[in-house]
mmCIF file of C-alpha atoms in Angstrom:
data_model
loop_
_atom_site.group_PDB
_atom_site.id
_atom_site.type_symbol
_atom_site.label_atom_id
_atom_site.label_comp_id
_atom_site.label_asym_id
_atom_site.label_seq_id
_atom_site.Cartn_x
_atom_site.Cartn_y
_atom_site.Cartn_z
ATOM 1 C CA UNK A 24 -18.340 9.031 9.223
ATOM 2 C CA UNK A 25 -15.953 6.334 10.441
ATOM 3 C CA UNK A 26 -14.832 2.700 9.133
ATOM 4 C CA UNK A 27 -12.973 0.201 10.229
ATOM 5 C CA UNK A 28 -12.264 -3.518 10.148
ATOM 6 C CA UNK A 29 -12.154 -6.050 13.021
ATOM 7 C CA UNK A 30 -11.668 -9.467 13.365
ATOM 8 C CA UNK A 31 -15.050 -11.328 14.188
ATOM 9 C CA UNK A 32 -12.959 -14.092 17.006
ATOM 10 C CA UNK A 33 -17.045 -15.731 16.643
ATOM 11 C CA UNK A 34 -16.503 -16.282 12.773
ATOM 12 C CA UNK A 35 -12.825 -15.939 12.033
ATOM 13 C CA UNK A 36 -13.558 -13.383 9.596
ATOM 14 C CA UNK A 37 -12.772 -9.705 9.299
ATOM 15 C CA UNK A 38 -15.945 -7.051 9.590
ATOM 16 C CA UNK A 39 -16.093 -3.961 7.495
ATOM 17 C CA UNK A 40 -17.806 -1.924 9.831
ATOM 18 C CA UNK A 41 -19.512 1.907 9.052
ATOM 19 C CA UNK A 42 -20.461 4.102 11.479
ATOM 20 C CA UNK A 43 -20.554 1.348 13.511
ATOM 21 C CA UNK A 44 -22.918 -1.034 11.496
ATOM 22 C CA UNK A 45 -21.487 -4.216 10.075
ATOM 23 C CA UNK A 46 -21.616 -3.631 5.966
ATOM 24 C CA UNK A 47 -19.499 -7.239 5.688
ATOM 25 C CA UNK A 48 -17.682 -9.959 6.923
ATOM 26 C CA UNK A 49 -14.401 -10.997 4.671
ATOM 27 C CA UNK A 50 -11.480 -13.538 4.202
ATOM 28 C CA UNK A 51 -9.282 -14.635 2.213
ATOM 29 C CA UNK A 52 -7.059 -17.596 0.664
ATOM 30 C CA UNK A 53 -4.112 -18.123 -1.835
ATOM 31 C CA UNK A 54 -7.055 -18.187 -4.580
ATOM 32 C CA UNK A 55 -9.800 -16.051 -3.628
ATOM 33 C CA UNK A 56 -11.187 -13.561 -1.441
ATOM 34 C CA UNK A 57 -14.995 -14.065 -0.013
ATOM 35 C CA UNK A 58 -17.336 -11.607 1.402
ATOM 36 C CA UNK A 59 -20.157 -12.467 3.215
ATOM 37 C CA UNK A 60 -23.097 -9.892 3.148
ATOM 38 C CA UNK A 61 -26.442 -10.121 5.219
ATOM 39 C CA UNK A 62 -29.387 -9.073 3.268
ATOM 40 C CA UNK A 63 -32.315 -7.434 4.109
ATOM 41 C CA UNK A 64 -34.542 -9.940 6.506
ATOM 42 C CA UNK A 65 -37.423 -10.278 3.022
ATOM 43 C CA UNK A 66 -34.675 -11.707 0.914
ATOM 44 C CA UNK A 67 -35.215 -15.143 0.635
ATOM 45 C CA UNK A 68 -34.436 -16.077 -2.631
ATOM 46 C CA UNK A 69 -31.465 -15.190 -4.621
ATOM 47 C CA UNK A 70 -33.498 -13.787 -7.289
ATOM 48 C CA UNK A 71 -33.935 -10.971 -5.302
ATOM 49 C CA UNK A 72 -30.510 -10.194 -5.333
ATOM 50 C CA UNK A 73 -28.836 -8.801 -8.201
ATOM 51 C CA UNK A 74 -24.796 -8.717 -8.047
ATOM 52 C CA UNK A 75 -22.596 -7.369 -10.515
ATOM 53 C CA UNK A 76 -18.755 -8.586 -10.152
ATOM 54 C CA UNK A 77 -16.223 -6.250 -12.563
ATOM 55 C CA UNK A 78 -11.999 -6.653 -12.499
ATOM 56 C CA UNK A 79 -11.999 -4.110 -10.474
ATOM 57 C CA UNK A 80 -15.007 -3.603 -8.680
ATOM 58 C CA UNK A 81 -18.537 -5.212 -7.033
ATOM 59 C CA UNK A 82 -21.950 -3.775 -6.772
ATOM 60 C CA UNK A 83 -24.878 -5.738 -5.117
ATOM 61 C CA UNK A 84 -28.645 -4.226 -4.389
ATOM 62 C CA UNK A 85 -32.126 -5.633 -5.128
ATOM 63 C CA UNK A 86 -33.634 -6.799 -8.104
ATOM 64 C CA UNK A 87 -35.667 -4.556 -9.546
ATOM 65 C CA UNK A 88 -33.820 -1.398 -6.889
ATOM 66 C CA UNK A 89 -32.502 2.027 -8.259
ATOM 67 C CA UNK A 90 -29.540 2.200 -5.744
ATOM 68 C CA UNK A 91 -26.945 -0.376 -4.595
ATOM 69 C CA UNK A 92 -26.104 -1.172 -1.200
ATOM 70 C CA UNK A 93 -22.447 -2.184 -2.086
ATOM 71 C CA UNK A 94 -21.113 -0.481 -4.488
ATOM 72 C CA UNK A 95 -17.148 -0.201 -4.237
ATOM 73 C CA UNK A 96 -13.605 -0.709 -5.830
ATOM 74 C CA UNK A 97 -12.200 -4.062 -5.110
ATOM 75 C CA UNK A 98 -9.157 -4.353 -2.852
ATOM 76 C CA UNK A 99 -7.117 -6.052 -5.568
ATOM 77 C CA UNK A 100 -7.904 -7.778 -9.221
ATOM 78 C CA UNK A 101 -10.448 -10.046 -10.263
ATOM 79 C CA UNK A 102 -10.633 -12.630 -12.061
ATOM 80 C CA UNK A 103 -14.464 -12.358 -13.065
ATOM 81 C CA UNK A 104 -14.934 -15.206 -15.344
ATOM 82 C CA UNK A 105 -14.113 -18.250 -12.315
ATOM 83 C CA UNK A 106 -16.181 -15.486 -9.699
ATOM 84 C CA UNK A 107 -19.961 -16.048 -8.516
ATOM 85 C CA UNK A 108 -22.183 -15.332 -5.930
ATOM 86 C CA UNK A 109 -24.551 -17.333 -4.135
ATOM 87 C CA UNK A 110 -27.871 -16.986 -1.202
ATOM 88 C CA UNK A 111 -27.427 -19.189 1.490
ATOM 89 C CA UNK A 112 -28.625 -20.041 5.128
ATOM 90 C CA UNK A 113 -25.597 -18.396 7.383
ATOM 91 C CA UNK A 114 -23.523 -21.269 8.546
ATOM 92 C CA UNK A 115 -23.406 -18.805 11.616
ATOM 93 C CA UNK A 116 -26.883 -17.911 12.188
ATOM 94 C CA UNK A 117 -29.334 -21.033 10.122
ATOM 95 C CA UNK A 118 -32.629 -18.057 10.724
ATOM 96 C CA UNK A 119 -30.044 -15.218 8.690
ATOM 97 C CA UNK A 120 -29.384 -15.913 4.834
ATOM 98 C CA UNK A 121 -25.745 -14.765 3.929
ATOM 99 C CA UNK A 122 -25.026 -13.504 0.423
ATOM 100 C CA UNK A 123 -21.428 -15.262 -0.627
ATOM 101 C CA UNK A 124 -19.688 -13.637 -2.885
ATOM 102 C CA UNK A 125 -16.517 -15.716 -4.205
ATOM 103 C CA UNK A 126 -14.040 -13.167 -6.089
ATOM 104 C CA UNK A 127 -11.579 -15.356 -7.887
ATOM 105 C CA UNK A 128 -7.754 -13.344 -7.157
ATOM 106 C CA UNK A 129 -6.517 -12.662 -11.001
ATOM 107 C CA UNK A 130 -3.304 -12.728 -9.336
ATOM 108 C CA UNK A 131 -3.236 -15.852 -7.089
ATOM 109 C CA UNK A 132 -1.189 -15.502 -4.262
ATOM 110 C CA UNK A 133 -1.465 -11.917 -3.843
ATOM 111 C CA UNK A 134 -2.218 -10.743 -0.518
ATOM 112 C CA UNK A 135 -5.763 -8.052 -0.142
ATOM 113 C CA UNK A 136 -5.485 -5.440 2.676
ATOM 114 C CA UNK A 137 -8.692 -5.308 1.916
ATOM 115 C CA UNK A 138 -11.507 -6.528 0.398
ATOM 116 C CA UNK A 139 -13.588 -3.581 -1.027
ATOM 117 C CA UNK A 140 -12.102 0.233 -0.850
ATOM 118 C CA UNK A 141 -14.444 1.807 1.292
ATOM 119 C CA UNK A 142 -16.044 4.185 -1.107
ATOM 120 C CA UNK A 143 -12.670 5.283 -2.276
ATOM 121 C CA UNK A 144 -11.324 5.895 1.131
ATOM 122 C CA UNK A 145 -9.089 2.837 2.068
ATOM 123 C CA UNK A 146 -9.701 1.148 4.780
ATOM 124 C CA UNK A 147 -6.766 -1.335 5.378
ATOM 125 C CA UNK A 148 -6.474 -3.931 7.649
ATOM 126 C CA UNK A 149 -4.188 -3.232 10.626
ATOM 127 C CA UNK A 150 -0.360 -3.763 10.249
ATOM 128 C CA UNK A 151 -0.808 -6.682 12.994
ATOM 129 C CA UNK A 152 -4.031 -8.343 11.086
ATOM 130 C CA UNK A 153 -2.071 -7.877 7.711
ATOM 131 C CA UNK A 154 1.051 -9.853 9.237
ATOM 132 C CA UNK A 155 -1.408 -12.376 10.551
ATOM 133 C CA UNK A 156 -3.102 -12.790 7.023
ATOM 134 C CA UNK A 157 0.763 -13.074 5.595
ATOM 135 C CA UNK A 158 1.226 -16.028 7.503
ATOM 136 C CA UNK A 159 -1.900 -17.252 7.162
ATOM 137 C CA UNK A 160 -1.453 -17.324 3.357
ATOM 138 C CA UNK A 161 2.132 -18.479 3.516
ATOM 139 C CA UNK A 162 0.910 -21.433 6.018
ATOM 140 C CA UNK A 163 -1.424 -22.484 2.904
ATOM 141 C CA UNK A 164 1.423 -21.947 0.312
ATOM 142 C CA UNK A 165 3.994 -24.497 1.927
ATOM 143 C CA UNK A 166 1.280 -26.681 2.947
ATOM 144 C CA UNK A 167 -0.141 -26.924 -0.936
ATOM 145 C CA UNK A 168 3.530 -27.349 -2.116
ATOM 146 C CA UNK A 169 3.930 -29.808 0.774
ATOM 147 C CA UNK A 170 1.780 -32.532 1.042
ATOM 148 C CA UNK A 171 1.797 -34.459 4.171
ATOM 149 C CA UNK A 172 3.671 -32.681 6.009
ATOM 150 C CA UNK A 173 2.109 -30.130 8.989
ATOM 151 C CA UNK A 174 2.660 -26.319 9.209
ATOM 152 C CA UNK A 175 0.596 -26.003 11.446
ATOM 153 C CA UNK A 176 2.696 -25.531 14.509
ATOM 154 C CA UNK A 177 5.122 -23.539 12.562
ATOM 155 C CA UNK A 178 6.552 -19.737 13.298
ATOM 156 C CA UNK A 179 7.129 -17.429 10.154
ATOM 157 C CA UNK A 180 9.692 -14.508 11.078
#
């Protein structure tokens, strides 16, 4: 059994990625991390979802299911109260629906290597994605504590 994560260049987004399936796309911002799962094709509402977001971890199967189909440590803490979850149409695909799942960072700022553990077994970004999400983040930092002015051109060392 393998994982790894990617970079989706279609999306933006990094793909958790089992035995060569997708599992979930992910990002992340000063404030949150999201993960963006595809259901099962039937799912059309979101009451046939049920999610279940802890400080430390997320599970989400079907209503009404025995098992979970994500059920994992988070890659950092949560602040559960401000997180939710939502069924959409995929802004990628408008025939998919996405399930968003908005996990508010109980430590804003803090950077996630990743966004769910991998059933226990880490599976970290790269050391050249995790310098790219640094600056990323930082980029966001100076341009919240700098309004009107333009990072966007700028190099981080």
């Amino acid at each position: 059994m393998q994982s790894v994560q990617r970079k989706n260049e279609k999306t933006g987004r990094f793909v958790y990625e089992f035995n060569g399936n997708a599992v979930y796309e992910w990002e992340q911002t000063l404030d949150d991390v999201t993960i963006y799962v595809k259901p099962p094709p039937f799912v059309q509402k979101g009451n046939q979802i049920k999610c279940q977001i802890s400080a430390k971890s997320l599970k989400v199967g079907l209503e009404g299911g025995t098992k979970w189909f994500i059920d994992e440590p988070s890659g950092g803490l949560i602040d559960v109260s401000e997180s939710t979850w939502s069924l959409e149409e995929d802004d990628h695909d408008s025939s998919q629906k996405v399930i968003s799942i908005y996990l508010v960072k109980a430590n804003r700022g803090a950077q996630w290597n990743t966004a769910l553990m991998g059933n226990g077994a880490v599976t970290a970004l790269d050391p050249a994605a995790q310098e790219e999400v640094r600056k990323e983040m930082m980029l966001e930092r100076f341009q919240e504590e700098n309004p009107g002015f333009d990072f966007r051109d700028a190099e981080f060392n």
